[in-house]
Coordinates of C-alpha atoms in Angstrom, one line a residue:
M1 CA 2.1 70.0 -20.0
A2 CA 5.9 70.9 -21.2
R3 CA 4.9 74.2 -22.5
R4 CA 3.4 75.1 -19.1
A5 CA 6.3 74.0 -17.2
L6 CA 8.6 75.9 -19.4
K7 CA 6.3 79.2 -18.7
L8 CA 6.4 78.7 -15.2
A9 CA 10.3 78.2 -15.1
S10 CA 10.5 81.1 -17.4
W11 CA 8.4 83.6 -15.1
T12 CA 10.3 82.0 -11.9
S13 CA 13.7 82.9 -13.3
M14 CA 12.3 86.5 -14.4
A15 CA 11.1 86.8 -10.8
L16 CA 14.2 85.5 -9.3
A17 CA 16.4 88.0 -11.7
A18 CA 14.3 91.0 -10.8
S19 CA 14.7 90.2 -7.0
G20 CA 18.4 89.9 -7.1
F21 CA 18.6 93.0 -9.2
Y22 CA 16.2 95.0 -6.8
L23 CA 18.2 94.0 -3.7
Y24 CA 21.8 94.6 -5.9
S25 CA 20.8 98.2 -6.6
N26 CA 18.6 99.1 -3.1
K27 CA 21.7 100.0 -0.8
Y28 CA 19.6 99.9 2.0
L29 CA 18.4 96.3 1.7
D30 CA 21.0 93.5 2.6
P31 CA 20.6 90.0 1.9
N32 CA 22.0 89.1 5.6
D33 CA 18.8 90.5 6.9
F34 CA 16.5 87.6 5.5
G35 CA 15.6 85.0 7.9
A36 CA 16.2 82.3 5.3
V37 CA 19.9 83.5 4.6
R38 CA 20.9 83.6 8.3
V39 CA 19.0 80.5 9.1
G40 CA 20.7 78.5 5.9
R41 CA 24.1 79.9 7.0
A42 CA 23.9 78.9 10.7
V43 CA 22.4 75.4 9.7
A44 CA 25.0 74.8 7.4
T45 CA 27.9 76.0 9.5
T46 CA 26.5 73.8 12.5
A47 CA 26.5 70.7 10.0
V48 CA 30.2 71.2 8.6
I49 CA 31.5 71.7 12.1
S50 CA 29.7 68.6 13.5
Y51 CA 30.6 66.6 10.2
D52 CA 34.3 67.6 11.0
Y53 CA 34.3 66.4 14.7
L54 CA 32.4 63.2 13.7
T55 CA 34.9 62.2 11.1
S56 CA 38.4 63.6 11.6
L57 CA 39.1 62.1 15.1
R58 CA 37.1 58.6 14.6
S59 CA 40.1 56.9 13.1
V60 CA 42.6 58.1 15.8
P61 CA 43.5 56.5 19.1
Y62 CA 42.4 58.6 21.7
G63 CA 44.7 60.5 23.7
S64 CA 47.9 59.8 21.4
E65 CA 49.9 62.6 20.1
E66 CA 48.5 62.3 16.9
Y67 CA 44.8 62.7 18.4
L68 CA 46.0 65.9 20.2
Q69 CA 47.5 67.6 17.3
L70 CA 44.4 66.4 15.1
R71 CA 41.9 67.7 17.6
S72 CA 43.7 71.2 17.9
E73 CA 43.3 71.5 14.3
V74 CA 39.7 70.5 14.2
H75 CA 39.2 73.1 16.9
L76 CA 40.6 75.9 14.9
R77 CA 38.9 75.2 11.8
S78 CA 35.7 75.1 13.7
A79 CA 36.6 78.2 15.6
R80 CA 37.1 79.9 12.4
R81 CA 34.0 78.6 10.9
L82 CA 32.1 79.7 14.1
C83 CA 33.7 83.5 13.7
E84 CA 32.9 84.0 10.1
L85 CA 29.2 82.8 10.9
C86 CA 29.1 85.7 13.8
C87 CA 30.5 88.3 11.7
A88 CA 28.3 87.5 8.8
N89 CA 24.8 87.1 10.8
R90 CA 25.9 89.9 13.0
G91 CA 23.9 91.3 16.2
T92 CA 23.0 88.5 18.6
F93 CA 25.7 86.1 16.8
I94 CA 28.4 88.4 17.6
K95 CA 27.1 89.0 21.0
V96 CA 27.2 85.3 21.9
G97 CA 30.6 84.8 20.0
Q98 CA 32.0 87.4 22.2
H99 CA 31.0 85.6 25.3
L100 CA 32.6 82.4 24.2
G101 CA 35.8 84.5 23.3
A102 CA 35.7 85.9 26.7
L103 CA 35.7 82.1 28.5
D104 CA 39.9 81.9 28.3
Y105 CA 40.3 79.1 31.0
L106 CA 37.0 77.4 30.3
L107 CA 37.1 76.8 26.6
P108 CA 39.9 75.7 24.4
Q109 CA 42.6 78.2 23.2
E110 CA 41.7 77.7 19.7
Y111 CA 38.3 79.1 20.3
T112 CA 39.0 81.9 22.5
S113 CA 41.9 83.3 20.6
T114 CA 39.8 83.2 17.4
L115 CA 36.6 84.5 18.6
K116 CA 38.1 87.5 20.7
V117 CA 38.5 89.3 17.3
L118 CA 34.8 89.8 17.5
H119 CA 35.4 92.6 19.9
S120 CA 37.2 94.8 17.3
Q121 CA 35.1 93.5 14.0
A122 CA 31.3 94.6 15.1
P123 CA 29.6 96.0 12.1
Q124 CA 28.9 99.5 11.8
S125 CA 25.3 100.9 10.9
S126 CA 25.5 103.9 8.3
M127 CA 24.7 107.1 8.8
Q128 CA 21.4 106.9 7.1
E129 CA 20.3 104.3 9.7
I130 CA 21.5 106.2 12.7
R131 CA 19.6 109.4 11.8
Q132 CA 16.4 107.0 11.1
V133 CA 16.8 105.6 14.8
I134 CA 17.5 109.4 16.2
R135 CA 14.7 110.7 14.2
E136 CA 12.2 107.9 15.0
D137 CA 13.0 107.8 18.8
L138 CA 13.9 111.7 19.6
G139 CA 11.5 113.2 17.2
K140 CA 14.0 115.2 15.7
E141 CA 16.7 115.5 13.1
I142 CA 20.5 115.4 14.2
H143 CA 21.2 119.0 13.1
D144 CA 18.2 120.2 15.5
L145 CA 19.8 118.5 18.3
F146 CA 23.6 118.8 17.9
V147 CA 26.0 121.6 17.1
S148 CA 28.2 118.8 15.6
F149 CA 27.9 115.0 15.2
D150 CA 30.8 113.0 14.0
D151 CA 29.7 110.5 11.3
T152 CA 32.7 108.1 12.0
P153 CA 32.0 106.0 15.3
L154 CA 33.9 106.1 18.3
G155 CA 33.3 102.4 18.6
A156 CA 31.1 100.1 17.3
A157 CA 29.9 96.9 19.3
S158 CA 27.3 93.9 18.4
L159 CA 24.3 95.8 19.4
A160 CA 24.9 99.6 19.1
Q161 CA 27.9 102.1 18.1
V162 CA 28.9 105.4 19.8
H163 CA 29.3 108.9 18.2
K164 CA 31.1 112.1 19.7
A165 CA 28.6 115.0 19.6
V166 CA 28.1 118.7 20.7
L167 CA 24.8 119.6 22.2
R168 CA 23.4 123.0 21.6
D169 CA 24.4 124.3 25.1
G170 CA 27.9 123.4 24.5
R171 CA 28.2 120.1 26.0
T172 CA 30.0 117.5 24.4
V173 CA 28.4 114.0 24.5
A174 CA 28.9 110.4 23.6
V175 CA 25.7 109.1 21.6
K176 CA 25.2 105.5 21.9
V177 CA 22.4 104.3 18.9
Q178 CA 21.3 100.8 18.7
H179 CA 21.8 99.0 15.3
P180 CA 18.1 99.5 14.1
K181 CA 17.7 95.8 13.0
V182 CA 19.0 94.3 16.2
Q183 CA 15.8 94.5 18.2
A184 CA 13.7 92.7 15.3
Q185 CA 16.2 89.9 14.7
S186 CA 17.3 89.0 18.3
S187 CA 14.2 86.8 19.5
K188 CA 14.7 84.8 16.1
D189 CA 18.4 84.4 16.3
I190 CA 18.2 83.2 19.6
L191 CA 15.3 80.5 18.9
L192 CA 17.4 79.2 16.3
M193 CA 20.7 79.0 18.4
E194 CA 18.4 76.9 20.8
V195 CA 17.3 74.8 18.1
L196 CA 20.8 74.2 16.7
V197 CA 22.2 73.3 20.5
L198 CA 19.7 70.7 20.9
A199 CA 20.7 69.3 17.6
V200 CA 24.1 69.2 18.4
K201 CA 23.3 67.6 21.6
Q202 CA 21.8 64.4 19.9
L203 CA 24.9 64.0 18.1
F204 CA 27.6 65.0 21.3
P205 CA 25.2 64.3 24.5
E206 CA 28.3 64.9 26.6
F207 CA 28.2 68.6 25.6
E208 CA 26.0 70.9 27.3
F209 CA 25.9 74.3 26.0
M210 CA 22.4 75.2 26.6
W211 CA 23.4 77.4 29.5
L212 CA 24.9 79.6 26.7
V213 CA 21.3 80.0 25.2
D214 CA 19.5 80.5 28.5
E215 CA 21.9 83.5 29.4
A216 CA 21.4 85.0 25.9
K217 CA 17.7 84.7 26.3
K218 CA 17.8 86.4 29.7
N219 CA 20.2 89.0 29.2
L220 CA 19.8 90.1 25.8
P221 CA 16.4 91.9 26.0
L222 CA 17.9 93.9 29.1
E223 CA 21.0 95.0 27.2
L224 CA 18.7 96.3 24.3
D225 CA 17.1 98.6 26.9
F226 CA 19.3 101.6 26.9
L227 CA 17.0 103.1 29.6
N228 CA 17.9 100.2 31.9
E229 CA 21.7 100.5 31.1
G230 CA 21.6 104.3 32.4
R231 CA 19.8 103.4 35.6
N232 CA 22.4 100.6 35.9
A233 CA 25.3 103.4 35.3
E234 CA 23.6 105.6 38.2
K235 CA 23.2 102.9 40.7
V236 CA 27.0 101.6 40.2
A237 CA 28.2 105.2 40.6
R238 CA 26.2 105.6 43.8
M239 CA 27.3 102.3 45.3
L240 CA 30.9 102.8 44.8
K241 CA 31.1 106.8 45.5
R242 CA 33.8 106.2 48.3
F243 CA 36.2 105.4 45.3
D244 CA 37.6 108.3 44.1
F245 CA 39.6 106.8 41.4
L246 CA 36.2 105.5 39.5
K247 CA 34.3 107.7 37.0
V248 CA 31.0 106.6 35.8
P249 CA 29.9 109.2 32.9
Q250 CA 26.7 111.2 33.6
I251 CA 23.5 110.2 31.8
Y252 CA 21.7 113.0 30.1
W253 CA 17.9 111.7 30.5
E254 CA 16.3 114.3 28.6
L255 CA 17.6 112.7 25.1
S256 CA 17.8 109.0 26.0
T257 CA 15.4 106.6 24.8
K258 CA 15.3 102.6 24.7
R259 CA 18.0 102.9 21.5
V260 CA 19.5 106.1 22.2
L261 CA 21.7 106.8 25.2
L262 CA 23.2 110.3 25.7
M263 CA 26.1 110.5 28.2
E264 CA 29.1 112.7 29.3
F265 CA 31.7 112.4 26.8
V266 CA 35.1 111.0 28.7
D267 CA 38.4 110.4 26.8
G268 CA 40.8 107.9 28.0
G269 CA 43.0 104.9 26.8
Q270 CA 42.2 101.3 27.0
V271 CA 42.8 99.8 30.3
N272 CA 45.4 96.9 28.9
D273 CA 47.3 100.0 27.0
R274 CA 50.7 100.0 28.8
D275 CA 52.2 102.3 26.5
Y276 CA 49.6 104.8 27.1
M277 CA 49.8 104.5 30.7
E278 CA 53.8 105.1 30.6
R279 CA 53.5 108.3 28.3
N280 CA 50.7 109.5 30.8
K281 CA 52.4 108.7 33.9
I282 CA 49.9 106.1 35.2
D283 CA 50.9 103.5 37.7
V284 CA 49.9 100.2 36.1
N285 CA 50.1 98.3 39.5
E286 CA 48.0 101.0 40.9
I287 CA 45.4 100.7 38.2
S288 CA 45.2 96.7 38.7
R289 CA 44.9 97.2 42.3
H290 CA 42.0 99.6 41.8
L291 CA 40.4 97.4 39.1
G292 CA 40.4 94.5 41.8
K293 CA 39.2 96.6 44.7
M294 CA 36.4 97.6 42.4
Y295 CA 35.3 94.4 41.2
S296 CA 35.8 92.8 44.8
E297 CA 33.4 95.4 46.1
M298 CA 30.7 94.8 43.5
I299 CA 30.7 90.9 43.9
F300 CA 31.3 90.3 47.4
V301 CA 30.0 93.1 49.3
H302 CA 27.1 94.3 47.0
G303 CA 26.2 91.6 44.9
F304 CA 25.7 94.0 41.8
V305 CA 28.2 93.4 39.0
H306 CA 29.3 95.0 35.9
C307 CA 29.8 91.8 33.6
D308 CA 31.5 93.2 30.4
P309 CA 34.7 94.6 31.4
H310 CA 36.7 94.1 28.0
P311 CA 39.3 96.6 27.5
G312 CA 37.4 98.8 25.2
N313 CA 34.6 99.2 28.3
V314 CA 37.3 100.3 30.8
L315 CA 39.5 103.4 30.1
V316 CA 42.2 104.9 32.3
R317 CA 43.2 108.8 32.4
K318 CA 44.7 111.4 34.5
C319 CA 41.7 113.3 36.2
P320 CA 41.9 116.6 34.7
D321 CA 41.1 118.5 38.1
T322 CA 43.0 116.6 40.6
G323 CA 45.9 114.8 38.2
K324 CA 45.3 111.4 39.7
A325 CA 44.7 108.4 37.8
E326 CA 41.0 107.3 37.2
I327 CA 39.3 104.5 35.9
V328 CA 36.5 105.0 33.7
L329 CA 33.5 102.5 33.6
L330 CA 31.5 102.3 30.4
D331 CA 28.5 100.0 29.2
H332 CA 26.4 99.2 31.7
G333 CA 23.9 97.2 29.7
L334 CA 24.9 93.8 31.3
Y335 CA 24.9 93.4 35.3
Q336 CA 24.7 90.4 37.3
V337 CA 22.4 90.7 40.3
L338 CA 23.8 88.1 43.1
T339 CA 21.2 86.6 45.4
E340 CA 22.2 86.7 49.0
Q341 CA 22.8 83.2 49.3
F342 CA 25.2 82.9 46.4
R343 CA 26.9 85.9 47.5
L344 CA 27.7 84.7 50.8
D345 CA 28.5 81.0 49.7
Y346 CA 30.9 82.8 47.1
C347 CA 32.5 85.0 49.9
H348 CA 33.2 81.8 51.9
L349 CA 34.5 79.7 48.9
W350 CA 37.1 82.5 47.9
Q351 CA 38.0 82.9 51.5
S352 CA 39.0 79.1 52.0
L353 CA 40.7 79.3 48.6
I354 CA 42.9 82.3 49.8
W355 CA 43.8 80.5 53.2
T356 CA 44.0 77.4 51.9
D357 CA 40.9 75.6 54.0
M358 CA 40.4 72.6 51.6
R359 CA 37.5 71.0 53.6
R360 CA 35.7 74.3 53.3
V361 CA 36.6 74.7 49.6
R362 CA 34.9 71.3 49.1
K363 CA 31.9 72.3 51.0
Y364 CA 31.2 75.5 49.3
C365 CA 31.8 74.2 45.8
Q366 CA 29.3 71.6 46.5
R367 CA 26.8 73.9 47.8
L368 CA 27.5 76.1 44.3
G369 CA 26.4 72.9 42.3
A370 CA 30.1 71.3 41.7
G371 CA 29.2 67.9 43.4
D372 CA 32.2 65.5 42.9
L373 CA 33.7 68.1 40.2
Y374 CA 34.5 70.5 42.8
P375 CA 38.3 70.4 42.2
L376 CA 37.4 71.2 38.9
L377 CA 35.3 74.5 40.0
A378 CA 38.1 75.5 42.2
C379 CA 40.5 75.4 39.2
M380 CA 38.0 77.2 37.0
L381 CA 37.5 79.9 39.5
T382 CA 40.9 80.7 39.9
A383 CA 42.8 79.8 36.8
R384 CA 45.2 77.7 38.7
S385 CA 46.2 73.9 38.8
W386 CA 44.7 71.7 41.5
N387 CA 48.3 71.5 43.1
S388 CA 48.5 75.0 43.1
V389 CA 45.1 75.2 45.2
N390 CA 46.3 72.6 47.2
R391 CA 49.5 74.4 48.0
G392 CA 47.8 78.1 48.5
I393 CA 46.9 80.5 45.5
S394 CA 48.2 83.3 47.4
Q395 CA 51.7 81.7 48.2
A396 CA 53.3 81.9 44.5
P397 CA 52.4 83.7 41.1
I398 CA 51.1 81.9 38.3
T399 CA 54.0 80.5 36.0
A400 CA 54.0 80.3 32.2
T401 CA 54.1 76.6 32.4
E402 CA 51.2 76.5 34.9
D403 CA 49.3 78.9 32.6
S404 CA 49.8 76.8 29.6
E405 CA 48.4 73.8 31.7
I406 CA 45.4 75.2 32.5
R407 CA 44.5 76.5 28.9
N408 CA 45.6 72.8 27.7
N409 CA 43.3 71.3 30.5
A410 CA 40.5 73.3 29.1
A411 CA 40.4 71.4 25.5
T412 CA 41.0 67.9 27.7
Y413 CA 38.1 68.5 30.1
L414 CA 36.0 70.2 27.8
P415 CA 32.8 67.7 28.5
Q416 CA 33.1 68.1 32.4
I417 CA 33.5 71.6 31.9
S418 CA 30.4 71.9 29.9
Q419 CA 28.4 69.6 32.4
L420 CA 29.7 71.8 35.6
L421 CA 28.6 74.8 33.6
S422 CA 25.1 73.3 33.4
H423 CA 24.9 72.5 37.0
V424 CA 26.3 75.6 38.7
P425 CA 23.5 78.7 39.5
R426 CA 23.5 80.6 36.6
Q427 CA 24.6 83.8 38.2
M428 CA 27.9 81.9 38.2
L429 CA 28.1 81.7 34.2
L430 CA 28.9 85.8 34.0
I431 CA 30.8 85.9 37.0
F432 CA 33.2 83.3 35.0
K433 CA 33.0 85.4 32.0
T434 CA 33.9 88.7 34.2
N435 CA 36.8 86.7 36.1
D436 CA 38.2 85.8 32.8
L437 CA 38.0 89.3 31.2
L438 CA 39.8 90.6 34.4
R439 CA 42.7 88.3 34.1
G440 CA 43.2 89.3 30.4
I441 CA 43.4 92.8 31.4
E442 CA 45.7 91.9 34.1
A443 CA 47.8 89.5 31.9
A444 CA 48.1 92.5 29.4
L445 CA 49.7 94.7 32.6
G446 CA 51.9 91.9 33.9
T447 CA 50.1 92.2 37.1
R448 CA 48.4 89.1 37.3
A449 CA 47.4 87.2 41.0
S450 CA 49.4 89.1 43.2
S451 CA 49.2 88.6 47.1
S452 CA 47.8 92.1 47.4
S453 CA 45.0 91.3 45.1
F454 CA 43.9 88.3 47.3
L455 CA 43.9 90.3 50.5
N456 CA 41.9 92.6 49.0
M457 CA 39.2 90.2 48.1
S458 CA 39.7 88.8 51.4
R459 CA 38.9 92.4 53.2
C460 CA 36.0 92.4 51.2
C461 CA 34.6 88.9 52.0
V462 CA 35.2 89.6 55.6
R463 CA 33.2 92.7 55.4
A464 CA 30.4 91.3 53.5
L465 CA 30.1 88.0 56.1
A466 CA 30.0 90.5 59.0
A467 CA 27.4 92.8 57.8
H468 CA 25.2 89.5 56.8
K469 CA 25.9 88.3 60.6
K470 CA 24.7 91.8 62.4
T471 CA 21.6 91.9 60.4
T472 CA 19.9 89.3 62.7
C473 CA 21.5 89.4 66.1
S474 CA 21.1 91.4 69.3
F475 CA 23.3 94.7 70.1
F476 CA 25.7 92.8 72.3
R477 CA 26.1 90.0 69.6
R478 CA 26.6 92.8 66.7
T479 CA 29.4 94.2 68.7
Q480 CA 31.4 90.9 69.1
I481 CA 31.2 90.5 65.4
S482 CA 32.6 94.0 64.8
F483 CA 35.3 93.6 67.1
S484 CA 35.9 90.3 65.3
E485 CA 35.6 91.9 61.9
A486 CA 38.4 94.5 62.9
F487 CA 40.6 92.0 64.3
T488 CA 40.5 89.9 61.1
L489 CA 41.2 93.0 58.9
W490 CA 43.8 93.8 61.0
Q491 CA 45.6 90.6 60.8
I492 CA 44.9 90.9 57.1
D493 CA 46.8 94.5 57.2
L494 CA 49.6 92.9 59.2
H495 CA 50.2 90.1 56.9
E496 CA 50.4 92.5 53.9
L497 CA 52.9 94.8 55.8
I498 CA 54.8 91.7 56.6
L499 CA 54.9 90.5 52.8
R500 CA 56.0 94.1 51.8
V501 CA 58.8 94.1 54.1
K502 CA 60.0 90.9 53.1
G503 CA 59.7 92.1 49.4
L504 CA 61.8 95.2 50.3
R505 CA 64.5 93.3 52.0
L506 CA 64.7 90.8 49.3
A507 CA 64.8 93.7 46.6
R508 CA 67.9 94.9 49.1
W509 CA 69.2 91.7 49.2
L510 CA 69.5 91.2 45.6
L511 CA 70.9 94.8 45.1
A512 CA 73.8 93.8 47.4
L513 CA 74.3 90.7 45.6
L514 CA 74.6 92.6 42.4
C515 CA 77.0 94.9 43.4
W516 CA 79.0 92.6 45.2
R517 CA 79.2 90.5 41.9
L518 CA 79.7 93.3 39.4
P519 CA 83.0 94.9 39.1
A520 CA 83.0 98.8 40.2
P521 CA 83.8 101.1 37.1
H522 CA 87.3 102.6 36.9

C-alpha cells in the first residue's frame, strides 16, 4: 500500500512539474486565464477583506475618533486588495472596478481614489493576439489590410485596445481590437461576482451590492459587441448634430465586426488637461459649458446617454477646418436608454432642485424610489449637502469644506447609500456614474457647478417637458404650451443676463477697490 501511495505521489509530482514547466515555457498560456486560479484569487481576496472588517472594528466604540480613523485604514487596505484583484483577474473585474472608482460621492474616498488607477492600468494584449483577432474576424493579415499599423496601442482599456493604422487608400484610422479572452471569461466572472456578493451579504446584511452585478450582467454583452458600439456612435452623432462643437469619429463598417471596430482617427488632448488647452488657446469655461449642454440634451431631451465620460473618452481639440474648439466623444459601447416616465420624473426633479421647490423635490425623489431616504437621493444627485439643497444649489458654488463633508458622509452613510441604490430604478445607476465622472472633469478644470450650467439644465428640462405635453393635446393647447415654454425660456435667459451683469459690476467694484487700496507707481 505504501509503495502504491509513493508511486502515485511520484507520478503526481512529475505531472505537476511537467505542467508547470509547460506553462512557464509557453508564452501564449497565462496561469491567470485558468478558472481555478481566478476563482481562488477572488474568493481569497473577498475572505480577507470580510475578515478585516469583522475583526478590526469589533472592539472599538462606534462613532469615536478611534473608530473613524480605524475604519478609514480598513477601507484603504480593502480598496488596495480589491484593486490588486482587478489587475490580476483583468477583463470584467477591471470594468467593474472602474465603475466603482467613478462613484466619487457615493462610496468612501479610500475606494474611489484607489480604484481610479484602473483607468490607466488596463492590461495590453500582445501583437500576436491582436493579429489573431484581426485574422479570425476580417479573414486577412494586418499587412494585407493596412499600409502601416502601430504596434504600440494608443490606449488600452479593460475590454479592448486601440491602435493607429493607415489603410491602403491612405485614410488614417483608429482600430479598436477586443482582448481575445474577455468574451469567454466574462459570463463566468459575472457568475463568480454574483456568488461572492451574496456571500458577503450573509456577513453584512445592511450592504446591498447586487445592483452592481445586475448592471454588469446587463451591460457587458452590449459593450462586447462592437457593432452595437458603432450604431450608438452614429445615433448620437445624428441626435446631437445641431451642436457644431461635437465631433464623433466616423465608423468604417466595411472593416468592422463584433470584435474589431474601425473608425476615423481623431487626435486631441484629454478633457481634463488644462495645460493642453492653454497651449492650444482653448477656453476651459467654454469646454465645460459645451460638455454640460451636450449631456443635458442627452439625458433630459433624448433619454439616450453616453455613460462612460472619463477623460480618456472625451478629447478636446481645435477643429482643423474652422479653428473652433471641439469636443471629441469616443467609446460608445455603454449607453443608458431612459424610459419616458423616468426621463420626465428626472426632469421634474432637477427643475425642483434648481428652483428650490422642496415639496416637489420630495415628491419626485419618492417617485424615483427613494422613499424616506429622499434627502439622501437629492444629496447624491447634486453632490451637495442637505443644507445647500434647502438653500438652493444654484445660489452659491460648492466650497472645499462642503466637498470634504460630502465625501466623508459617503463613508458614514454607506449602508443607507447601498440600500437606496438597490431601490432606485436601474436606469439611475449609470446616471450616478455619469454625473460623478462629469463632476470629476469639472473639478479638474476648476469650473464646477456654475449658475450657467444649472440654467442650461433647466432649459433642457423645460423643452423636454413641453415636448411631452404637446404629444397628446389639441392644436389650441399645443399653442398655449409653446407660448408658456417660450416665456419660461425667456425668463431663464433674463435671469442669466442679470447674473452676468451682477458679475461684471462686482468685478468692476473689486477692481476699483484694488486701485484705491494700492498706491500708484512713482
